[in-house]
């Protein structure tokens, strides 16, 4: 947990940051993947595991598989950040590259599973993954019991599902708010409409959030989440840089989205004045070569 008096003053609130950028593999994804891989019975686990991922979940599955002593097959988009590709490789996974579309990822993963017999560990449509991700909020609320609000980013909804269930189970009156890039706002649209909406994904620097929210995740989100707000690309970049400069830690763009919502004048979007806000900084795997201002 980290705090900053400067960021508190700027937001007129007390902000408490859960630093998953210090987690194994550099992101919260280690939690869900480890829980899912170690929940498999031995006969199934011996077949190996597979997934498709832009990086952090792939590295998490590869690491969990290595710890359990089973093979892993990771399908990655061809435009994945180099730092994330290197991370997956470092855990001994077999990488299969594909075109950077959801359809291509799913097709390539299905082909890998057909050829190898591996078991898919989906990055968010998996209850064991959701439960594992929720342990970040479990720890957060064990350390800081009087939070008024918990914030996290949303992509496919694995972290948000686990966060919301953990938060509401421990403190039923706590607010849970997710933040999403404006350019990939399917979760926010779905939340407003009360039905699942899939959108064509535009570019966002927050590469980990380009996925459409999953159906089982959306059902949990509808039940437990209080709001989903959207954030501009400019605010995401500004938030990432502000946290780097103020708190002296490296976070990736996806991790900066919740604080970006606060920076972007989101007093109109999020009522945080005078409140204690827990923010999950989801990861710190940054491809510095891809950031032109460095």
PDB file of C-alpha atoms in Angstrom:
ATOM      1  CA  UNK A   1       0.000   0.000   0.000  1.00  0.00           C
ATOM      2  CA  UNK A   2       1.270   3.469  -0.916  1.00  0.00           C
ATOM      3  CA  UNK A   3      -0.140   6.916  -0.234  1.00  0.00           C
ATOM      4  CA  UNK A   4       0.733  10.426  -1.416  1.00  0.00           C
ATOM      5  CA  UNK A   5      -0.173  13.659   0.372  1.00  0.00           C
ATOM      6  CA  UNK A   6       0.243  15.509  -2.931  1.00  0.00           C
ATOM      7  CA  UNK A   7      -2.255  13.281  -4.730  1.00  0.00           C
ATOM      8  CA  UNK A   8      -4.620  13.451  -1.749  1.00  0.00           C
ATOM      9  CA  UNK A   9      -4.575  17.244  -1.868  1.00  0.00           C
ATOM     10  CA  UNK A  10      -5.125  17.311  -5.638  1.00  0.00           C
ATOM     11  CA  UNK A  11      -8.138  14.996  -5.376  1.00  0.00           C
ATOM     12  CA  UNK A  12      -9.581  16.311  -2.069  1.00  0.00           C
ATOM     13  CA  UNK A  13      -9.710  12.709  -0.883  1.00  0.00           C
ATOM     14  CA  UNK A  14      -7.561  10.095   0.835  1.00  0.00           C
ATOM     15  CA  UNK A  15      -6.175   7.767  -1.822  1.00  0.00           C
ATOM     16  CA  UNK A  16      -4.696   4.386  -0.905  1.00  0.00           C
ATOM     17  CA  UNK A  17      -2.946   2.563  -3.725  1.00  0.00           C
ATOM     18  CA  UNK A  18      -2.751  -1.259  -3.787  1.00  0.00           C
ATOM     19  CA  UNK A  19       0.464  -1.781  -5.732  1.00  0.00           C
ATOM     20  CA  UNK A  20       0.052  -4.882  -7.851  1.00  0.00           C
ATOM     21  CA  UNK A  21       2.943  -3.601  -9.984  1.00  0.00           C
ATOM     22  CA  UNK A  22       5.082  -5.232  -7.271  1.00  0.00           C
ATOM     23  CA  UNK A  23       3.277  -8.546  -7.674  1.00  0.00           C
ATOM     24  CA  UNK A  24       4.899 -11.628  -9.207  1.00  0.00           C
ATOM     25  CA  UNK A  25       5.032 -11.187 -13.037  1.00  0.00           C
ATOM     26  CA  UNK A  26       4.496  -7.481 -12.349  1.00  0.00           C
ATOM     27  CA  UNK A  27       0.683  -7.569 -12.338  1.00  0.00           C
ATOM     28  CA  UNK A  28      -2.389  -8.739 -10.430  1.00  0.00           C
ATOM     29  CA  UNK A  29      -2.886 -11.485 -13.031  1.00  0.00           C
ATOM     30  CA  UNK A  30      -0.546 -13.710 -11.018  1.00  0.00           C
ATOM     31  CA  UNK A  31      -3.333 -14.183  -8.485  1.00  0.00           C
ATOM     32  CA  UNK A  32      -6.069 -15.527 -10.755  1.00  0.00           C
ATOM     33  CA  UNK A  33      -3.835 -17.654 -12.964  1.00  0.00           C
ATOM     34  CA  UNK A  34      -2.135 -19.305  -9.986  1.00  0.00           C
ATOM     35  CA  UNK A  35      -5.452 -20.057  -8.331  1.00  0.00           C
ATOM     36  CA  UNK A  36      -6.867 -21.536 -11.535  1.00  0.00           C
ATOM     37  CA  UNK A  37      -3.827 -23.640 -12.455  1.00  0.00           C
ATOM     38  CA  UNK A  38      -3.428 -25.068  -8.952  1.00  0.00           C
ATOM     39  CA  UNK A  39      -7.172 -25.814  -8.741  1.00  0.00           C
ATOM     40  CA  UNK A  40      -6.899 -28.354 -11.602  1.00  0.00           C
ATOM     41  CA  UNK A  41      -6.837 -31.988 -10.582  1.00  0.00           C
ATOM     42  CA  UNK A  42      -3.657 -33.874 -11.408  1.00  0.00           C
ATOM     43  CA  UNK A  43      -5.008 -35.851 -14.363  1.00  0.00           C
ATOM     44  CA  UNK A  44      -6.227 -32.724 -16.133  1.00  0.00           C
ATOM     45  CA  UNK A  45      -3.190 -30.649 -15.211  1.00  0.00           C
ATOM     46  CA  UNK A  46      -0.823 -33.144 -16.844  1.00  0.00           C
ATOM     47  CA  UNK A  47      -2.338 -32.227 -20.219  1.00  0.00           C
ATOM     48  CA  UNK A  48      -0.949 -28.713 -19.802  1.00  0.00           C
ATOM     49  CA  UNK A  49      -2.654 -25.346 -19.957  1.00  0.00           C
ATOM     50  CA  UNK A  50      -3.265 -22.801 -22.689  1.00  0.00           C
ATOM     51  CA  UNK A  51      -4.587 -19.292 -23.013  1.00  0.00           C
ATOM     52  CA  UNK A  52      -4.579 -16.244 -25.256  1.00  0.00           C
ATOM     53  CA  UNK A  53      -3.334 -12.974 -23.832  1.00  0.00           C
ATOM     54  CA  UNK A  54      -1.749  -9.657 -24.761  1.00  0.00           C
ATOM     55  CA  UNK A  55       0.792 -10.327 -22.058  1.00  0.00           C
ATOM     56  CA  UNK A  56       0.176 -10.222 -18.307  1.00  0.00           C
ATOM     57  CA  UNK A  57      -2.270 -13.141 -18.086  1.00  0.00           C
ATOM     58  CA  UNK A  58      -0.072 -15.139 -20.428  1.00  0.00           C
ATOM     59  CA  UNK A  59       2.941 -14.571 -18.196  1.00  0.00           C
ATOM     60  CA  UNK A  60       0.874 -15.434 -15.135  1.00  0.00           C
ATOM     61  CA  UNK A  61      -0.340 -18.720 -16.639  1.00  0.00           C
ATOM     62  CA  UNK A  62       3.171 -19.568 -17.829  1.00  0.00           C
ATOM     63  CA  UNK A  63       4.592 -18.922 -14.355  1.00  0.00           C
ATOM     64  CA  UNK A  64       1.867 -20.924 -12.614  1.00  0.00           C
ATOM     65  CA  UNK A  65       2.404 -23.817 -15.027  1.00  0.00           C
ATOM     66  CA  UNK A  66       6.147 -23.753 -14.406  1.00  0.00           C
ATOM     67  CA  UNK A  67       5.569 -23.805 -10.651  1.00  0.00           C
ATOM     68  CA  UNK A  68       3.282 -26.802 -11.042  1.00  0.00           C
ATOM     69  CA  UNK A  69       5.624 -28.537 -13.480  1.00  0.00           C
ATOM     70  CA  UNK A  70       3.251 -28.712 -16.447  1.00  0.00           C
ATOM     71  CA  UNK A  71       3.541 -27.342 -20.014  1.00  0.00           C
ATOM     72  CA  UNK A  72       1.919 -24.099 -21.138  1.00  0.00           C
ATOM     73  CA  UNK A  73       0.903 -22.772 -24.537  1.00  0.00           C
ATOM     74  CA  UNK A  74       0.345 -18.997 -24.825  1.00  0.00           C
ATOM     75  CA  UNK A  75      -1.247 -17.343 -27.862  1.00  0.00           C
ATOM     76  CA  UNK A  76      -0.191 -13.697 -28.146  1.00  0.00           C
ATOM     77  CA  UNK A  77      -1.109 -10.944 -30.626  1.00  0.00           C
ATOM     78  CA  UNK A  78       1.734 -10.025 -32.965  1.00  0.00           C
ATOM     79  CA  UNK A  79       1.741  -6.469 -31.589  1.00  0.00           C
ATOM     80  CA  UNK A  80       2.161  -7.468 -27.942  1.00  0.00           C
ATOM     81  CA  UNK A  81       4.527  -5.323 -25.897  1.00  0.00           C
ATOM     82  CA  UNK A  82       8.057  -6.710 -26.075  1.00  0.00           C
ATOM     83  CA  UNK A  83       8.444  -6.648 -22.304  1.00  0.00           C
ATOM     84  CA  UNK A  84       5.395  -8.909 -21.977  1.00  0.00           C
ATOM     85  CA  UNK A  85       6.617 -11.325 -24.663  1.00  0.00           C
ATOM     86  CA  UNK A  86       9.946 -11.615 -22.869  1.00  0.00           C
ATOM     87  CA  UNK A  87       8.150 -12.298 -19.600  1.00  0.00           C
ATOM     88  CA  UNK A  88       6.146 -15.181 -21.104  1.00  0.00           C
ATOM     89  CA  UNK A  89       9.289 -16.616 -22.687  1.00  0.00           C
ATOM     90  CA  UNK A  90      11.162 -16.435 -19.386  1.00  0.00           C
ATOM     91  CA  UNK A  91       8.767 -18.956 -17.812  1.00  0.00           C
ATOM     92  CA  UNK A  92       9.345 -21.524 -20.539  1.00  0.00           C
ATOM     93  CA  UNK A  93       5.989 -21.269 -22.301  1.00  0.00           C
ATOM     94  CA  UNK A  94       5.482 -22.108 -25.959  1.00  0.00           C
ATOM     95  CA  UNK A  95       4.312 -18.893 -27.664  1.00  0.00           C
ATOM     96  CA  UNK A  96       2.089 -18.843 -30.740  1.00  0.00           C
ATOM     97  CA  UNK A  97       1.686 -15.424 -32.363  1.00  0.00           C
ATOM     98  CA  UNK A  98      -1.487 -14.381 -34.160  1.00  0.00           C
ATOM     99  CA  UNK A  99      -3.108 -11.340 -35.734  1.00  0.00           C
ATOM    100  CA  UNK A 100      -4.097  -8.680 -33.154  1.00  0.00           C
ATOM    101  CA  UNK A 101      -7.843  -9.331 -33.183  1.00  0.00           C
ATOM    102  CA  UNK A 102     -10.051 -11.117 -30.689  1.00  0.00           C
ATOM    103  CA  UNK A 103     -11.237 -13.519 -33.398  1.00  0.00           C
ATOM    104  CA  UNK A 104      -7.675 -14.452 -34.376  1.00  0.00           C
ATOM    105  CA  UNK A 105      -6.686 -14.971 -30.745  1.00  0.00           C
ATOM    106  CA  UNK A 106      -9.619 -17.271 -30.056  1.00  0.00           C
ATOM    107  CA  UNK A 107      -9.088 -19.242 -33.272  1.00  0.00           C
ATOM    108  CA  UNK A 108      -5.381 -19.714 -32.634  1.00  0.00           C
ATOM    109  CA  UNK A 109      -6.008 -20.787 -29.045  1.00  0.00           C
ATOM    110  CA  UNK A 110      -8.670 -23.276 -30.135  1.00  0.00           C
ATOM    111  CA  UNK A 111      -6.174 -24.731 -32.625  1.00  0.00           C
ATOM    112  CA  UNK A 112      -3.502 -25.065 -29.923  1.00  0.00           C
ATOM    113  CA  UNK A 113      -5.947 -26.828 -27.600  1.00  0.00           C
ATOM    114  CA  UNK A 114      -7.011 -29.207 -30.377  1.00  0.00           C
ATOM    115  CA  UNK A 115      -3.399 -30.118 -31.155  1.00  0.00           C
ATOM    116  CA  UNK A 116      -2.086 -30.412 -27.591  1.00  0.00           C
ATOM    117  CA  UNK A 117      -5.096 -31.344 -25.463  1.00  0.00           C
ATOM    118  CA  UNK A 118      -4.270 -28.495 -23.096  1.00  0.00           C
ATOM    119  CA  UNK A 119      -6.896 -26.997 -20.783  1.00  0.00           C
ATOM    120  CA  UNK A 120      -7.781 -23.365 -21.379  1.00  0.00           C
ATOM    121  CA  UNK A 121      -7.294 -20.929 -18.515  1.00  0.00           C
ATOM    122  CA  UNK A 122      -9.388 -18.015 -19.730  1.00  0.00           C
ATOM    123  CA  UNK A 123      -8.192 -14.622 -18.538  1.00  0.00           C
ATOM    124  CA  UNK A 124     -11.570 -13.583 -17.127  1.00  0.00           C
ATOM    125  CA  UNK A 125     -14.389 -16.042 -17.947  1.00  0.00           C
ATOM    126  CA  UNK A 126     -13.196 -18.455 -15.266  1.00  0.00           C
ATOM    127  CA  UNK A 127     -14.497 -18.490 -11.676  1.00  0.00           C
ATOM    128  CA  UNK A 128     -11.158 -19.575 -10.216  1.00  0.00           C
ATOM    129  CA  UNK A 129      -9.452 -16.689 -12.013  1.00  0.00           C
ATOM    130  CA  UNK A 130     -12.068 -14.209 -10.755  1.00  0.00           C
ATOM    131  CA  UNK A 131     -11.705 -15.500  -7.197  1.00  0.00           C
ATOM    132  CA  UNK A 132      -7.929 -15.219  -7.359  1.00  0.00           C
ATOM    133  CA  UNK A 133      -8.098 -11.638  -8.606  1.00  0.00           C
ATOM    134  CA  UNK A 134     -10.434 -10.801  -5.735  1.00  0.00           C
ATOM    135  CA  UNK A 135      -7.705 -11.531  -3.200  1.00  0.00           C
ATOM    136  CA  UNK A 136      -6.147  -8.137  -4.001  1.00  0.00           C
ATOM    137  CA  UNK A 137      -9.239  -6.435  -2.595  1.00  0.00           C
ATOM    138  CA  UNK A 138      -9.383  -8.928   0.270  1.00  0.00           C
ATOM    139  CA  UNK A 139      -5.888  -7.817   1.297  1.00  0.00           C
ATOM    140  CA  UNK A 140      -6.752  -4.159   0.704  1.00  0.00           C
ATOM    141  CA  UNK A 141      -9.737  -4.266   3.051  1.00  0.00           C
ATOM    142  CA  UNK A 142      -7.850  -6.277   5.653  1.00  0.00           C
ATOM    143  CA  UNK A 143      -5.254  -3.489   5.750  1.00  0.00           C
ATOM    144  CA  UNK A 144      -7.681  -0.554   5.461  1.00  0.00           C
ATOM    145  CA  UNK A 145     -11.058  -1.464   6.911  1.00  0.00           C
ATOM    146  CA  UNK A 146     -12.717   1.939   6.606  1.00  0.00           C
ATOM    147  CA  UNK A 147     -12.616   2.531   2.852  1.00  0.00           C
ATOM    148  CA  UNK A 148     -15.627   4.255   1.300  1.00  0.00           C
ATOM    149  CA  UNK A 149     -14.832   3.276  -2.272  1.00  0.00           C
ATOM    150  CA  UNK A 150     -12.757   0.796  -4.268  1.00  0.00           C
ATOM    151  CA  UNK A 151     -11.664   1.523  -7.838  1.00  0.00           C
ATOM    152  CA  UNK A 152     -10.085  -0.702 -10.480  1.00  0.00           C
ATOM    153  CA  UNK A 153      -9.857  -0.778 -14.276  1.00  0.00           C
ATOM    154  CA  UNK A 154     -12.104  -3.016 -16.377  1.00  0.00           C
ATOM    155  CA  UNK A 155     -11.320  -4.912 -19.561  1.00  0.00           C
ATOM    156  CA  UNK A 156     -12.765  -8.414 -19.682  1.00  0.00           C
ATOM    157  CA  UNK A 157     -14.057  -8.049 -16.133  1.00  0.00           C
ATOM    158  CA  UNK A 158     -12.086 -10.701 -14.241  1.00  0.00           C
ATOM    159  CA  UNK A 159     -10.530  -8.262 -11.789  1.00  0.00           C
ATOM    160  CA  UNK A 160     -13.707  -6.204 -11.471  1.00  0.00           C
ATOM    161  CA  UNK A 161     -15.808  -9.308 -10.777  1.00  0.00           C
ATOM    162  CA  UNK A 162     -13.442 -10.537  -8.075  1.00  0.00           C
ATOM    163  CA  UNK A 163     -13.034  -7.040  -6.640  1.00  0.00           C
ATOM    164  CA  UNK A 164     -16.775  -6.415  -6.445  1.00  0.00           C
ATOM    165  CA  UNK A 165     -17.637  -9.756  -4.827  1.00  0.00           C
ATOM    166  CA  UNK A 166     -14.818  -9.450  -2.289  1.00  0.00           C
ATOM    167  CA  UNK A 167     -15.641  -5.826  -1.445  1.00  0.00           C
ATOM    168  CA  UNK A 168     -19.395  -6.256  -1.092  1.00  0.00           C
ATOM    169  CA  UNK A 169     -18.989  -9.498   0.864  1.00  0.00           C
ATOM    170  CA  UNK A 170     -16.705  -7.835   3.395  1.00  0.00           C
ATOM    171  CA  UNK A 171     -18.369  -4.409   3.458  1.00  0.00           C
ATOM    172  CA  UNK A 172     -21.841  -4.399   1.863  1.00  0.00           C
ATOM    173  CA  UNK A 173     -22.106  -0.581   1.875  1.00  0.00           C
ATOM    174  CA  UNK A 174     -18.777   0.073   0.142  1.00  0.00           C
ATOM    175  CA  UNK A 175     -18.938   1.528  -3.370  1.00  0.00           C
ATOM    176  CA  UNK A 176     -17.215  -0.276  -6.253  1.00  0.00           C
ATOM    177  CA  UNK A 177     -16.437   1.813  -9.342  1.00  0.00           C
ATOM    178  CA  UNK A 178     -14.563   0.707 -12.454  1.00  0.00           C
ATOM    179  CA  UNK A 179     -12.787   2.867 -15.013  1.00  0.00           C
ATOM    180  CA  UNK A 180     -12.394   2.132 -18.711  1.00  0.00           C
ATOM    181  CA  UNK A 181     -10.748   3.906 -21.662  1.00  0.00           C
ATOM    182  CA  UNK A 182     -13.219   5.922 -23.752  1.00  0.00           C
ATOM    183  CA  UNK A 183     -11.938   4.204 -26.895  1.00  0.00           C
ATOM    184  CA  UNK A 184     -12.929   0.732 -25.644  1.00  0.00           C
ATOM    185  CA  UNK A 185     -16.025   1.485 -23.600  1.00  0.00           C
ATOM    186  CA  UNK A 186     -18.099  -1.674 -24.064  1.00  0.00           C
ATOM    187  CA  UNK A 187     -18.334  -2.299 -20.300  1.00  0.00           C
ATOM    188  CA  UNK A 188     -19.607   1.227 -19.647  1.00  0.00           C
ATOM    189  CA  UNK A 189     -22.088   0.990 -22.520  1.00  0.00           C
ATOM    190  CA  UNK A 190     -23.295  -2.398 -21.296  1.00  0.00           C
ATOM    191  CA  UNK A 191     -23.629  -1.132 -17.730  1.00  0.00           C
ATOM    192  CA  UNK A 192     -25.755   1.814 -18.847  1.00  0.00           C
ATOM    193  CA  UNK A 193     -27.922  -0.269 -21.181  1.00  0.00           C
ATOM    194  CA  UNK A 194     -28.416  -3.146 -18.750  1.00  0.00           C
ATOM    195  CA  UNK A 195     -27.421  -5.642 -21.431  1.00  0.00           C
ATOM    196  CA  UNK A 196     -24.190  -6.941 -22.878  1.00  0.00           C
ATOM    197  CA  UNK A 197     -22.896  -4.805 -25.756  1.00  0.00           C
ATOM    198  CA  UNK A 198     -19.803  -5.688 -27.766  1.00  0.00           C
ATOM    199  CA  UNK A 199     -17.946  -2.901 -29.552  1.00  0.00           C
ATOM    200  CA  UNK A 200     -15.289  -2.710 -32.227  1.00  0.00           C
ATOM    201  CA  UNK A 201     -12.052  -1.899 -30.465  1.00  0.00           C
ATOM    202  CA  UNK A 202     -10.223   1.304 -31.349  1.00  0.00           C
ATOM    203  CA  UNK A 203      -6.656   2.021 -30.284  1.00  0.00           C
ATOM    204  CA  UNK A 204      -5.947   2.626 -26.617  1.00  0.00           C
ATOM    205  CA  UNK A 205      -2.592   2.941 -24.924  1.00  0.00           C
ATOM    206  CA  UNK A 206      -4.110   0.797 -22.163  1.00  0.00           C
ATOM    207  CA  UNK A 207      -3.507  -2.394 -24.163  1.00  0.00           C
ATOM    208  CA  UNK A 208      -4.616  -4.692 -21.339  1.00  0.00           C
ATOM    209  CA  UNK A 209      -8.168  -3.311 -21.482  1.00  0.00           C
ATOM    210  CA  UNK A 210      -8.988  -3.813 -25.171  1.00  0.00           C
ATOM    211  CA  UNK A 211     -11.087  -6.940 -24.525  1.00  0.00           C
ATOM    212  CA  UNK A 212     -14.889  -6.946 -24.493  1.00  0.00           C
ATOM    213  CA  UNK A 213     -16.342  -7.733 -21.077  1.00  0.00           C
ATOM    214  CA  UNK A 214     -17.325 -11.385 -20.622  1.00  0.00           C
ATOM    215  CA  UNK A 215     -20.914 -12.567 -20.190  1.00  0.00           C
ATOM    216  CA  UNK A 216     -20.425 -14.278 -16.795  1.00  0.00           C
ATOM    217  CA  UNK A 217     -18.446 -11.261 -15.622  1.00  0.00           C
ATOM    218  CA  UNK A 218     -21.160  -8.852 -16.713  1.00  0.00           C
ATOM    219  CA  UNK A 219     -23.751 -10.721 -14.675  1.00  0.00           C
ATOM    220  CA  UNK A 220     -21.603 -10.189 -11.564  1.00  0.00           C
ATOM    221  CA  UNK A 221     -20.924  -6.573 -12.512  1.00  0.00           C
ATOM    222  CA  UNK A 222     -24.649  -5.857 -12.807  1.00  0.00           C
ATOM    223  CA  UNK A 223     -25.225  -7.249  -9.334  1.00  0.00           C
ATOM    224  CA  UNK A 224     -22.317  -5.768  -7.386  1.00  0.00           C
ATOM    225  CA  UNK A 225     -20.774  -2.779  -9.216  1.00  0.00           C
ATOM    226  CA  UNK A 226     -22.023   0.754  -8.547  1.00  0.00           C
ATOM    227  CA  UNK A 227     -20.699   2.548 -11.631  1.00  0.00           C
ATOM    228  CA  UNK A 228     -18.333   2.395 -14.605  1.00  0.00           C
ATOM    229  CA  UNK A 229     -16.740   5.618 -15.864  1.00  0.00           C
ATOM    230  CA  UNK A 230     -14.670   6.299 -18.971  1.00  0.00           C
ATOM    231  CA  UNK A 231     -11.302   8.016 -19.342  1.00  0.00           C
ATOM    232  CA  UNK A 232      -9.631   9.793 -22.273  1.00  0.00           C
ATOM    233  CA  UNK A 233      -6.274   8.699 -23.673  1.00  0.00           C
ATOM    234  CA  UNK A 234      -4.786  12.018 -22.588  1.00  0.00           C
ATOM    235  CA  UNK A 235      -5.896  11.488 -18.991  1.00  0.00           C
ATOM    236  CA  UNK A 236      -4.488   7.938 -18.937  1.00  0.00           C
ATOM    237  CA  UNK A 237      -1.074   9.186 -20.062  1.00  0.00           C
ATOM    238  CA  UNK A 238      -1.173  12.095 -17.619  1.00  0.00           C
ATOM    239  CA  UNK A 239      -2.138   9.803 -14.742  1.00  0.00           C
ATOM    240  CA  UNK A 240       0.648   7.352 -15.520  1.00  0.00           C
ATOM    241  CA  UNK A 241       3.200  10.135 -15.611  1.00  0.00           C
ATOM    242  CA  UNK A 242       1.871  11.795 -12.448  1.00  0.00           C
ATOM    243  CA  UNK A 243       2.141   8.550 -10.493  1.00  0.00           C
ATOM    244  CA  UNK A 244       5.639   7.950 -11.845  1.00  0.00           C
ATOM    245  CA  UNK A 245       6.756  11.458 -10.848  1.00  0.00           C
ATOM    246  CA  UNK A 246       4.935  11.646  -7.510  1.00  0.00           C
ATOM    247  CA  UNK A 247       5.084   8.131  -6.084  1.00  0.00           C
ATOM    248  CA  UNK A 248       8.318   7.085  -7.852  1.00  0.00           C
ATOM    249  CA  UNK A 249       6.868   3.810  -9.128  1.00  0.00           C
ATOM    250  CA  UNK A 250       6.406   2.506 -12.663  1.00  0.00           C
ATOM    251  CA  UNK A 251       2.878   1.537 -13.668  1.00  0.00           C
ATOM    252  CA  UNK A 252       1.552   0.498 -17.047  1.00  0.00           C
ATOM    253  CA  UNK A 253      -1.185   2.443 -18.871  1.00  0.00           C
ATOM    254  CA  UNK A 254      -3.999   0.068 -17.867  1.00  0.00           C
ATOM    255  CA  UNK A 255      -3.091   0.587 -14.215  1.00  0.00           C
ATOM    256  CA  UNK A 256      -3.336   4.363 -14.597  1.00  0.00           C
ATOM    257  CA  UNK A 257      -6.944   4.370 -15.802  1.00  0.00           C
ATOM    258  CA  UNK A 258      -8.673   4.649 -12.372  1.00  0.00           C
ATOM    259  CA  UNK A 259      -6.494   7.552 -11.255  1.00  0.00           C
ATOM    260  CA  UNK A 260      -6.974   9.055 -14.722  1.00  0.00           C
ATOM    261  CA  UNK A 261     -10.708   9.140 -14.005  1.00  0.00           C
ATOM    262  CA  UNK A 262     -10.003  11.090 -10.824  1.00  0.00           C
ATOM    263  CA  UNK A 263      -7.580  13.484 -12.532  1.00  0.00           C
ATOM    264  CA  UNK A 264      -9.985  14.144 -15.384  1.00  0.00           C
ATOM    265  CA  UNK A 265     -12.271  16.228 -13.221  1.00  0.00           C
ATOM    266  CA  UNK A 266     -14.270  13.192 -12.391  1.00  0.00           C
ATOM    267  CA  UNK A 267     -15.756  14.829  -9.350  1.00  0.00           C
ATOM    268  CA  UNK A 268     -18.631  15.063 -11.827  1.00  0.00           C
ATOM    269  CA  UNK A 269     -18.308  11.338 -12.523  1.00  0.00           C
ATOM    270  CA  UNK A 270     -17.168  10.053  -9.121  1.00  0.00           C
ATOM    271  CA  UNK A 271     -18.027  11.555  -5.752  1.00  0.00           C
ATOM    272  CA  UNK A 272     -14.784  11.129  -3.788  1.00  0.00           C
ATOM    273  CA  UNK A 273     -14.457  14.426  -1.912  1.00  0.00           C
ATOM    274  CA  UNK A 274     -13.522  13.743   1.699  1.00  0.00           C
ATOM    275  CA  UNK A 275     -13.660   9.977   1.177  1.00  0.00           C
ATOM    276  CA  UNK A 276     -11.152   7.171   1.572  1.00  0.00           C
ATOM    277  CA  UNK A 277     -10.574   5.550  -1.794  1.00  0.00           C
ATOM    278  CA  UNK A 278      -8.729   2.309  -2.480  1.00  0.00           C
ATOM    279  CA  UNK A 279      -7.236   2.134  -5.978  1.00  0.00           C
ATOM    280  CA  UNK A 280      -5.799  -1.058  -7.435  1.00  0.00           C
ATOM    281  CA  UNK A 281      -2.693  -0.279  -9.498  1.00  0.00           C
ATOM    282  CA  UNK A 282      -2.926  -3.364 -11.632  1.00  0.00           C
ATOM    283  CA  UNK A 283       0.567  -3.715 -13.086  1.00  0.00           C
ATOM    284  CA  UNK A 284       3.894  -2.215 -14.048  1.00  0.00           C
ATOM    285  CA  UNK A 285       4.962  -3.960 -17.246  1.00  0.00           C
ATOM    286  CA  UNK A 286       5.805  -1.059 -19.542  1.00  0.00           C
ATOM    287  CA  UNK A 287       7.456  -1.277 -22.965  1.00  0.00           C
ATOM    288  CA  UNK A 288       9.540   1.900 -22.648  1.00  0.00           C
ATOM    289  CA  UNK A 289      10.535   1.777 -26.329  1.00  0.00           C
ATOM    290  CA  UNK A 290       6.869   2.277 -27.246  1.00  0.00           C
ATOM    291  CA  UNK A 291       6.463   5.464 -25.180  1.00  0.00           C
ATOM    292  CA  UNK A 292       7.547   8.475 -27.252  1.00  0.00           C
ATOM    293  CA  UNK A 293       7.875  10.900 -24.329  1.00  0.00           C
ATOM    294  CA  UNK A 294      10.486   8.816 -22.465  1.00  0.00           C
TER     295      UNK A 294
END
